[in-house]
XYZ file of N, CA, C and O in Angstrom:
692
model
N 0.848 -1.176 0.000
C 0.000 0.000 0.000
C 0.887 1.231 0.000
O 1.874 1.288 0.713
N 0.536 2.175 -0.814
C 1.292 3.415 -0.875
C 0.316 4.568 -0.980
O -0.763 4.432 -1.548
N 0.696 5.690 -0.424
C -0.144 6.872 -0.524
C -0.495 7.437 0.824
O 0.000 6.992 1.860
N -1.349 8.418 0.802
C -1.839 9.050 2.015
C -3.303 8.664 2.150
O -4.100 8.890 1.245
N -3.644 8.080 3.277
C -4.992 7.570 3.480
C -5.722 8.429 4.504
O -5.196 8.692 5.579
N -6.915 8.862 4.175
C -7.713 9.668 5.097
C -9.051 9.018 5.412
O -9.644 9.316 6.435
N -9.514 8.133 4.567
C -10.784 7.455 4.795
C -10.583 6.342 5.825
O -9.681 5.506 5.666
N -11.379 6.308 6.906
C -11.194 5.285 7.940
C -11.222 3.851 7.419
O -10.484 3.000 7.903
N -12.056 3.560 6.430
C -12.098 2.196 5.878
C -10.777 1.869 5.188
O -10.257 0.754 5.311
N -10.204 2.826 4.451
C -8.910 2.612 3.797
C -7.804 2.441 4.829
O -6.926 1.587 4.685
N -7.834 3.259 5.879
C -6.821 3.165 6.931
C -6.892 1.793 7.595
O -5.862 1.143 7.811
N -8.086 1.324 7.910
C -8.249 0.007 8.546
C -7.693 -1.094 7.648
O -7.037 -2.024 8.120
N -7.935 -0.994 6.332
C -7.433 -2.017 5.400
C -5.911 -1.997 5.335
O -5.270 -3.055 5.320
N -5.304 -0.817 5.315
C -3.842 -0.713 5.238
C -3.197 -1.199 6.529
O -2.181 -1.892 6.503
N -3.793 -0.872 7.672
C -3.239 -1.306 8.955
C -3.205 -2.834 9.032
O -2.257 -3.414 9.562
N -4.207 -3.496 8.476
C -4.211 -4.969 8.469
C -3.040 -5.533 7.668
O -2.605 -6.655 7.904
N -2.518 -4.766 6.710
C -1.396 -5.228 5.891
C -0.047 -5.098 6.591
O 0.925 -5.734 6.195
N 0.030 -4.239 7.614
C 1.304 -3.974 8.270
C 1.757 -5.167 9.102
O 0.981 -5.735 9.862
N 3.016 -5.504 8.961
C 3.592 -6.568 9.784
C 4.008 -5.973 11.124
O 4.397 -4.808 11.194
N 3.935 -6.750 12.193
C 4.370 -6.219 13.488
C 5.881 -6.003 13.488
O 6.616 -6.660 12.753
N 6.342 -5.079 14.323
C 7.778 -4.864 14.432
C 8.404 -6.069 15.111
O 7.746 -6.790 15.865
N 9.668 -6.283 14.839
C 10.357 -7.399 15.470
C 11.727 -6.931 15.950
O 12.321 -6.017 15.384
N 12.197 -7.547 17.007
C 13.504 -7.253 17.569
C 14.402 -8.437 17.274
O 14.139 -9.541 17.732
N 15.435 -8.194 16.468
C 16.344 -9.264 16.077
C 17.774 -8.761 16.164
O 18.021 -7.559 16.158
N 18.712 -9.702 16.224
C 20.118 -9.315 16.332
C 20.848 -9.382 14.998
O 22.018 -9.036 14.924
N 20.159 -9.822 13.952
C 20.782 -9.839 12.620
C 20.094 -8.801 11.741
O 18.883 -8.610 11.832
N 20.861 -8.117 10.900
C 20.275 -7.063 10.060
C 19.226 -7.607 9.100
O 19.373 -8.692 8.539
N 18.160 -6.845 8.944
C 17.078 -7.187 8.025
C 16.715 -5.938 7.227
O 16.944 -4.816 7.669
N 16.109 -6.116 6.052
C 15.673 -4.943 5.283
C 14.475 -4.256 5.928
O 13.759 -4.857 6.723
N 14.291 -2.998 5.585
C 13.130 -2.226 6.032
C 12.362 -1.849 4.771
O 12.786 -0.988 4.001
N 11.222 -2.513 4.549
C 10.478 -2.341 3.302
C 9.978 -0.916 3.112
O 10.070 -0.353 2.027
N 9.437 -0.320 4.163
C 8.870 1.025 4.026
C 9.935 2.061 3.706
O 9.689 3.006 2.960
N 11.122 1.899 4.267
C 12.216 2.838 3.999
C 13.000 2.470 2.745
O 13.755 3.283 2.227
N 12.853 1.228 2.287
C 13.532 0.789 1.079
C 15.039 0.624 1.258
O 15.811 0.885 0.345
N 15.460 0.176 2.453
C 16.887 -0.035 2.710
C 17.141 -1.510 2.989
O 16.261 -2.231 3.462
N 18.365 -1.947 2.668
C 18.710 -3.363 2.839
C 18.842 -3.772 4.304
O 18.548 -4.911 4.668
N 19.365 -2.877 5.141
C 19.483 -3.159 6.577
C 19.013 -1.940 7.360
O 19.122 -0.810 6.899
N 18.498 -2.212 8.567
C 17.940 -1.121 9.362
C 18.134 -1.427 10.834
O 17.921 -2.547 11.285
N 18.559 -0.420 11.585
C 18.643 -0.513 13.039
C 18.327 0.863 13.609
O 19.038 1.825 13.314
N 17.274 0.989 14.407
C 16.968 2.300 14.983
C 18.008 2.686 16.030
O 18.354 1.885 16.885
N 18.525 3.878 15.925
C 19.512 4.378 16.893
C 19.320 5.877 17.081
O 20.268 6.607 17.240
N 18.073 6.303 17.061
C 17.803 7.730 17.053
C 17.364 8.285 18.393
O 17.382 9.488 18.579
N 16.946 7.441 19.330
C 16.360 7.952 20.559
C 16.851 7.181 21.780
O 16.072 6.503 22.437
N 18.134 7.272 22.112
C 18.640 6.497 23.249
C 18.031 6.904 24.587
O 18.071 6.136 25.529
N 17.452 8.091 24.674
C 16.797 8.482 25.924
C 15.441 7.819 26.081
O 14.919 7.697 27.183
N 14.852 7.411 24.966
C 13.510 6.854 25.007
C 13.488 5.330 25.042
O 12.680 4.724 25.706
N 14.388 4.713 24.299
C 14.346 3.255 24.186
C 15.723 2.647 24.480
O 16.716 3.044 23.908
N 15.710 1.647 25.323
C 16.961 0.984 25.678
C 17.596 0.321 24.457
O 18.815 0.331 24.310
N 16.776 -0.225 23.574
C 17.343 -0.879 22.383
C 18.051 0.138 21.485
O 19.075 -0.183 20.880
N 17.536 1.362 21.400
C 18.228 2.397 20.628
C 19.561 2.752 21.288
O 20.556 3.011 20.610
N 19.565 2.758 22.625
C 20.814 2.993 23.355
C 21.823 1.886 23.036
O 23.000 2.165 22.801
N 21.364 0.640 23.036
C 22.262 -0.469 22.709
C 22.821 -0.330 21.291
O 24.016 -0.541 21.057
N 21.949 0.016 20.337
C 22.410 0.204 18.964
C 23.432 1.328 18.872
O 24.454 1.204 18.188
N 23.171 2.436 19.564
C 24.110 3.562 19.550
C 25.443 3.154 20.173
O 26.514 3.511 19.667
N 25.394 2.384 21.269
C 26.626 1.917 21.923
C 27.403 0.973 21.008
O 28.646 1.030 20.951
N 26.686 0.113 20.295
C 27.345 -0.795 19.346
C 28.064 0.003 18.255
O 29.204 -0.292 17.905
N 27.369 0.995 17.717
C 27.951 1.814 16.643
C 29.151 2.595 17.169
O 30.220 2.627 16.535
N 28.996 3.224 18.340
C 30.093 4.014 18.912
C 31.324 3.145 19.161
O 32.444 3.519 18.815
N 31.114 1.965 19.740
C 32.229 1.070 20.022
C 32.909 0.610 18.733
O 34.138 0.549 18.654
N 32.111 0.307 17.727
C 32.679 -0.143 16.461
C 33.502 0.969 15.806
O 34.596 0.730 15.294
N 32.987 2.188 15.834
C 33.721 3.307 15.243
C 35.002 3.626 16.021
O 36.017 3.998 15.441
N 34.963 3.453 17.340
C 36.112 3.765 18.193
C 37.154 2.653 18.187
O 38.347 2.915 18.031
N 36.713 1.403 18.354
C 37.648 0.284 18.545
C 37.643 -0.738 17.414
O 38.430 -1.680 17.435
N 36.716 -0.603 16.471
C 36.636 -1.576 15.391
C 35.907 -2.850 15.787
O 35.832 -3.796 15.005
N 35.360 -2.887 16.999
C 34.622 -4.053 17.507
C 33.326 -3.573 18.159
O 33.311 -2.543 18.821
N 32.256 -4.338 18.022
C 31.023 -3.953 18.720
C 31.190 -4.120 20.230
O 32.007 -4.924 20.688
N 30.439 -3.376 20.980
C 30.510 -3.428 22.445
C 30.094 -4.799 22.969
O 30.700 -5.356 23.877
N 29.016 -5.339 22.400
C 28.508 -6.651 22.807
C 28.590 -7.615 21.632
O 28.333 -7.247 20.488
N 28.920 -8.869 21.938
C 28.976 -9.894 20.892
C 27.565 -10.306 20.497
O 26.593 -9.993 21.193
N 27.467 -11.044 19.405
C 26.161 -11.542 18.960
C 25.533 -12.433 20.031
O 24.337 -12.353 20.295
N 26.341 -13.276 20.678
C 25.822 -14.141 21.741
C 25.296 -13.321 22.926
O 24.258 -13.645 23.501
N 26.009 -12.245 23.274
C 25.551 -11.396 24.377
C 24.240 -10.689 24.011
O 23.339 -10.582 24.844
N 24.139 -10.246 22.779
C 22.894 -9.612 22.324
C 21.746 -10.620 22.311
O 20.633 -10.309 22.739
N 22.025 -11.822 21.793
C 20.993 -12.863 21.760
C 20.497 -13.202 23.163
O 19.309 -13.488 23.361
N 21.396 -13.172 24.161
C 21.011 -13.468 25.540
C 20.079 -12.382 26.087
O 19.220 -12.653 26.929
N 20.227 -11.137 25.633
C 19.375 -10.030 26.084
C 17.998 -10.033 25.421
O 17.044 -9.455 25.941
N 17.911 -10.660 24.262
C 16.723 -10.552 23.415
C 15.395 -10.924 24.083
O 14.440 -10.151 23.992
N 15.272 -12.063 24.774
C 13.954 -12.403 25.348
C 13.442 -11.351 26.343
O 12.280 -10.961 26.292
N 14.308 -10.902 27.232
C 13.893 -9.908 28.223
C 13.565 -8.572 27.549
O 12.577 -7.922 27.892
N 14.372 -8.164 26.588
C 14.118 -6.911 25.883
C 12.801 -6.965 25.112
O 12.037 -6.001 25.118
N 12.544 -8.079 24.449
C 11.305 -8.213 23.671
C 10.078 -8.091 24.560
O 9.111 -7.410 24.218
N 10.119 -8.736 25.725
C 8.986 -8.670 26.656
C 8.779 -7.244 27.157
O 7.646 -6.755 27.227
N 9.861 -6.556 27.478
C 9.746 -5.182 27.971
C 9.248 -4.247 26.872
O 8.444 -3.352 27.126
N 9.732 -4.455 25.662
C 9.294 -3.610 24.542
C 7.800 -3.756 24.317
O 7.085 -2.780 24.082
N 7.289 -4.974 24.404
C 5.852 -5.192 24.237
C 5.061 -4.471 25.330
O 4.038 -3.848 25.052
N 5.548 -4.529 26.559
C 4.859 -3.854 27.665
C 4.872 -2.339 27.486
O 3.850 -1.671 27.655
N 6.030 -1.796 27.139
C 6.151 -0.350 26.941
C 5.295 0.085 25.756
O 4.613 1.119 25.816
N 5.295 -0.696 24.688
C 4.497 -0.354 23.510
C 3.015 -0.308 23.857
O 2.288 0.565 23.378
N 2.575 -1.230 24.677
C 1.160 -1.250 25.067
C 0.812 0.001 25.868
O -0.222 0.621 25.645
N 1.681 0.390 26.792
C 1.431 1.598 27.568
C 1.389 2.817 26.649
O 0.495 3.655 26.734
N 2.369 2.920 25.736
C 2.402 4.055 24.815
C 1.171 4.085 23.915
O 0.617 5.139 23.644
N 0.761 2.927 23.444
C -0.378 2.847 22.528
C -1.689 3.208 23.222
O -2.553 3.865 22.650
N -1.837 2.798 24.491
C -3.108 2.990 25.174
C -3.195 4.276 25.989
O -4.277 4.634 26.426
N -2.086 4.993 26.174
C -2.141 6.236 26.947
C -3.096 7.251 26.317
O -3.988 7.755 26.996
N -2.960 7.565 25.005
C -3.933 8.502 24.431
C -5.356 7.946 24.462
O -6.312 8.680 24.690
N -5.489 6.642 24.253
C -6.821 6.037 24.261
C -7.452 6.154 25.649
O -8.655 6.376 25.770
N -6.649 6.000 26.698
C -7.159 6.132 28.064
C -7.880 7.466 28.228
O -8.999 7.519 28.729
N -7.233 8.549 27.804
C -7.820 9.878 27.996
C -9.039 10.089 27.101
O -9.990 10.779 27.484
N -9.024 9.492 25.938
C -10.202 9.581 25.077
C -11.377 8.828 25.694
O -12.518 9.305 25.666
N -11.103 7.659 26.257
C -12.167 6.901 26.921
C -12.663 7.645 28.159
O -13.863 7.645 28.463
N -11.760 8.289 28.867
C -12.163 9.085 30.023
C -13.111 10.212 29.581
O -14.155 10.428 30.197
N -12.739 10.892 28.518
C -13.582 11.955 27.961
C -14.965 11.407 27.587
O -15.990 11.979 27.942
N -14.969 10.280 26.876
C -16.243 9.681 26.466
C -17.052 9.207 27.672
O -18.282 9.256 27.645
N -16.385 8.756 28.721
C -17.115 8.290 29.909
C -17.905 9.431 30.551
O -18.946 9.201 31.165
N -17.405 10.651 30.410
C -18.121 11.807 30.937
C -19.301 12.193 30.053
O -20.166 12.965 30.459
N -19.318 11.648 28.825
C -20.370 11.977 27.860
C -20.988 10.715 27.256
O -21.411 10.713 26.110
N -21.026 9.655 28.028
C -21.459 8.382 27.463
C -22.939 8.335 27.122
O -23.357 7.532 26.313
N -23.746 9.188 27.719
C -25.174 9.185 27.402
C -25.500 10.036 26.173
O -26.654 10.076 25.753
N -24.501 10.700 25.630
C -24.681 11.488 24.410
C -24.451 10.590 23.200
O -23.763 9.575 23.284
N -25.001 10.990 22.055
C -24.719 10.274 20.817
C -23.470 10.857 20.176
O -23.240 12.068 20.226
N -22.664 9.969 19.582
C -21.415 10.363 18.938
C -21.407 9.830 17.507
O -21.879 8.723 17.247
N -20.843 10.608 16.618
C -20.786 10.226 15.213
C -19.697 9.175 14.983
O -18.586 9.291 15.505
N -20.034 8.154 14.201
C -19.080 7.087 13.868
C -19.414 6.567 12.481
O -20.523 6.742 11.985
N -18.429 5.944 11.857
C -18.689 5.324 10.566
C -18.001 3.978 10.483
O -17.014 3.720 11.165
N -18.551 3.112 9.676
C -18.034 1.752 9.558
C -16.689 1.782 8.851
O -16.568 2.282 7.729
N -15.666 1.256 9.533
C -14.334 1.148 8.941
C -14.097 -0.266 8.421
O -13.431 -0.467 7.415
N -14.632 -1.243 9.133
C -14.496 -2.648 8.740
C -15.768 -3.360 9.175
O -16.075 -3.429 10.361
N -16.506 -3.875 8.203
C -17.822 -4.438 8.496
C -17.802 -5.937 8.766
O -18.843 -6.547 8.969
N -16.663 -6.570 8.789
C -16.570 -8.025 8.917
C -16.640 -8.477 10.376
O -16.171 -7.801 11.270
N -17.203 -9.650 10.576
C -17.230 -10.284 11.888
C -18.402 -9.849 12.751
O -19.196 -9.001 12.375
N -18.497 -10.442 13.942
C -19.618 -10.156 14.837
C -19.523 -8.786 15.517
O -20.501 -8.289 16.051
N -18.336 -8.181 15.503
C -18.133 -6.865 16.110
C -17.467 -5.939 15.096
O -16.253 -5.721 15.127
N -18.235 -5.377 14.178
C -17.637 -4.479 13.181
C -16.902 -3.305 13.834
O -17.255 -2.856 14.924
N -15.887 -2.825 13.143
C -15.032 -1.746 13.606
C -15.618 -0.405 13.156
O -15.816 -0.187 11.964
N -15.895 0.476 14.113
C -16.424 1.800 13.810
C -15.363 2.847 14.119
O -14.755 2.829 15.189
N -15.138 3.736 13.179
C -14.178 4.824 13.369
C -14.916 6.070 13.845
O -16.007 6.375 13.374
N -14.272 6.768 14.769
C -14.752 8.066 15.221
C -13.655 9.065 14.852
O -12.801 9.388 15.691
N -13.628 9.517 13.586
C -12.505 10.318 13.094
C -12.215 11.582 13.894
O -11.054 11.942 14.066
N -13.244 12.251 14.400
C -13.012 13.482 15.147
C -12.190 13.219 16.405
O -11.407 14.050 16.835
N -12.374 12.042 17.004
C -11.635 11.690 18.219
C -10.417 10.828 17.919
O -9.648 10.531 18.814
N -10.294 10.405 16.681
C -9.216 9.502 16.266
C -9.190 8.253 17.153
O -8.177 7.890 17.747
N -10.345 7.613 17.203
C -10.473 6.392 17.988
C -11.407 5.439 17.251
O -12.298 5.875 16.524
N -11.160 4.163 17.393
C -12.030 3.137 16.822
C -12.656 2.336 17.953
O -12.017 2.108 18.987
N -13.886 1.915 17.736
C -14.604 1.084 18.698
C -15.271 -0.055 17.937
O -15.438 0.017 16.724
N -15.640 -1.083 18.655
C -16.362 -2.199 18.043
C -17.777 -2.209 18.589
O -18.001 -1.892 19.758
N -18.707 -2.582 17.730
C -20.111 -2.637 18.134
C -20.711 -3.961 17.689
O -20.372 -4.472 16.613
N -21.601 -4.521 18.494
C -22.264 -5.775 18.092
C -23.049 -5.562 16.798
O -23.746 -4.557 16.637
N -22.939 -6.499 15.911
C -23.612 -6.384 14.612
C -25.128 -6.277 14.782
O -25.801 -5.636 13.975
N -25.665 -6.865 15.846
C -27.119 -6.805 16.061
C -27.599 -5.369 16.266
O -28.744 -5.048 15.975
N -26.725 -4.476 16.741
C -27.090 -3.067 16.892
C -27.025 -2.305 15.571
O -27.677 -1.285 15.407
N -26.217 -2.811 14.634
C -25.958 -2.083 13.391
C -26.802 -2.554 12.219
O -26.976 -1.826 11.251
N -27.277 -3.768 12.277
C -28.059 -4.311 11.175
C -27.221 -5.210 10.283
O -26.000 -5.254 10.377
N -27.888 -5.901 9.398
C -27.228 -6.907 8.561
C -26.506 -6.341 7.349
O -25.564 -6.930 6.857
N -26.944 -5.239 6.846
C -26.390 -4.675 5.604
C -25.442 -3.534 5.922
O -25.826 -2.364 5.954
N -24.192 -3.863 6.173
C -23.188 -2.847 6.490
C -22.252 -2.648 5.305
O -22.004 -3.576 4.532
N -21.721 -1.452 5.186
C -20.730 -1.156 4.155
C -19.768 -0.101 4.689
O -20.131 0.720 5.536
N -18.506 -0.123 4.225
C -17.529 0.860 4.690
C -18.012 2.287 4.416
O -18.532 2.583 3.351
N -17.872 3.139 5.418
C -18.291 4.524 5.290
C -19.696 4.794 5.787
O -20.095 5.946 5.921
N -20.457 3.744 6.044
C -21.823 3.911 6.542
C -21.771 4.649 7.885
O -20.966 4.328 8.754
N -22.637 5.644 8.057
C -22.594 6.510 9.236
C -23.642 6.106 10.273
O -24.761 5.756 9.935
N -23.213 6.186 11.536
C -24.088 5.893 12.668
C -23.901 6.950 13.745
O -22.830 7.543 13.870
N -24.929 7.158 14.518
C -24.840 7.891 15.778
C -24.828 6.811 16.848
O -25.748 5.981 16.899
N -23.783 6.781 17.656
C -23.658 5.712 18.646
C -23.662 6.298 20.059
O -23.240 7.426 20.286
N -24.163 5.471 20.967
C -24.185 5.845 22.378
C -23.549 4.705 23.157
O -23.710 3.531 22.818
N -22.844 5.061 24.219
C -22.095 4.080 24.987
C -22.774 3.758 26.304
O -23.488 4.574 26.875
N -22.528 2.546 26.775
C -22.944 2.127 28.109
C -21.722 2.191 29.003
O -21.190 3.263 29.272
N -21.224 1.042 29.389
C -20.068 0.985 30.280
C -18.803 1.440 29.545
O -18.514 0.990 28.442
N -18.064 2.315 30.192
C -16.754 2.739 29.700
C -15.803 2.712 30.887
O -16.040 3.368 31.902
N -14.734 1.935 30.767
C -13.712 1.869 31.814
C -12.352 2.123 31.167
O -11.771 1.229 30.552
N -11.834 3.340 31.293
C -10.548 3.662 30.660
C -9.393 2.792 31.153
O -8.484 2.484 30.386
N -9.418 2.374 32.430
C -8.309 1.581 32.965
C -8.217 0.195 32.341
O -7.121 -0.339 32.170
N -9.347 -0.387 32.007
C -9.342 -1.726 31.411
C -9.560 -1.683 29.896
O -9.690 -2.725 29.266
N -9.616 -0.468 29.336
C -9.831 -0.278 27.898
C -11.180 -0.871 27.461
O -11.311 -1.386 26.366
N -12.152 -0.793 28.345
C -13.474 -1.354 28.041
C -14.425 -0.243 27.626
O -14.553 0.766 28.313
N -15.072 -0.459 26.492
C -16.068 0.491 26.006
C -17.150 -0.308 25.293
O -16.849 -1.152 24.453
N -18.391 -0.085 25.672
C -19.496 -0.855 25.098
C -20.483 0.078 24.408
O -21.006 1.003 25.026
N -20.711 -0.195 23.138
C -21.735 0.518 22.384
C -23.065 -0.136 22.729
O -23.222 -1.347 22.604
N -24.032 0.673 23.173
C -25.338 0.124 23.566
C -26.464 0.555 22.626
O -27.549 -0.021 22.677
N -26.191 1.542 21.781
C -27.224 1.997 20.852
C -26.536 2.548 19.609
O -25.513 3.243 19.703
N -27.116 2.250 18.456
C -26.583 2.759 17.184
C -27.752 3.092 16.273
O -28.609 2.250 16.002
N -27.763 4.319 15.813
C -28.803 4.794 14.894
C -28.149 5.184 13.584
O -27.204 5.982 13.568
N -28.648 4.600 12.486
C -28.064 4.952 11.187
C -28.377 6.410 10.865
O -29.499 6.875 11.054
N -27.367 7.123 10.400
C -27.551 8.543 10.046
C -27.897 8.686 8.592
O -27.550 7.894 7.762
């Protein structure tokens, strides 16, 4: 997929195509950047793995040898991967937490949403103004759904801490 996507249905389709990031000790190509090998080393204050990459590069430039051997890096990999997943989840859900908090204060109001992905028992609805997606039971939306279809939705239970949000009413616009 290439281009700039603004339609929620198009964005949902492109996101499904993206492969998850992976942490490995051997160089791999980066398809989106179009380079044969890639290692992030831009933010050592933010990510420990970027710090490790920067230290490897610095040591190699200074002494001609990497700071850590491949075996030492491989030994770090399981713990680093687990921590990266945890940190990524916190980073990903922090903005969503505040959006859910906002919606919890207005859960009895109707909010505009449109179908981004109509497949399955819980179709994906985009709320572009809030930049958030929610799922709603198909029984609330009806049998004939299509991408871009607009609904006014109202929420029941919303718990920002557990990332729980339940659509309880949907009216086609």
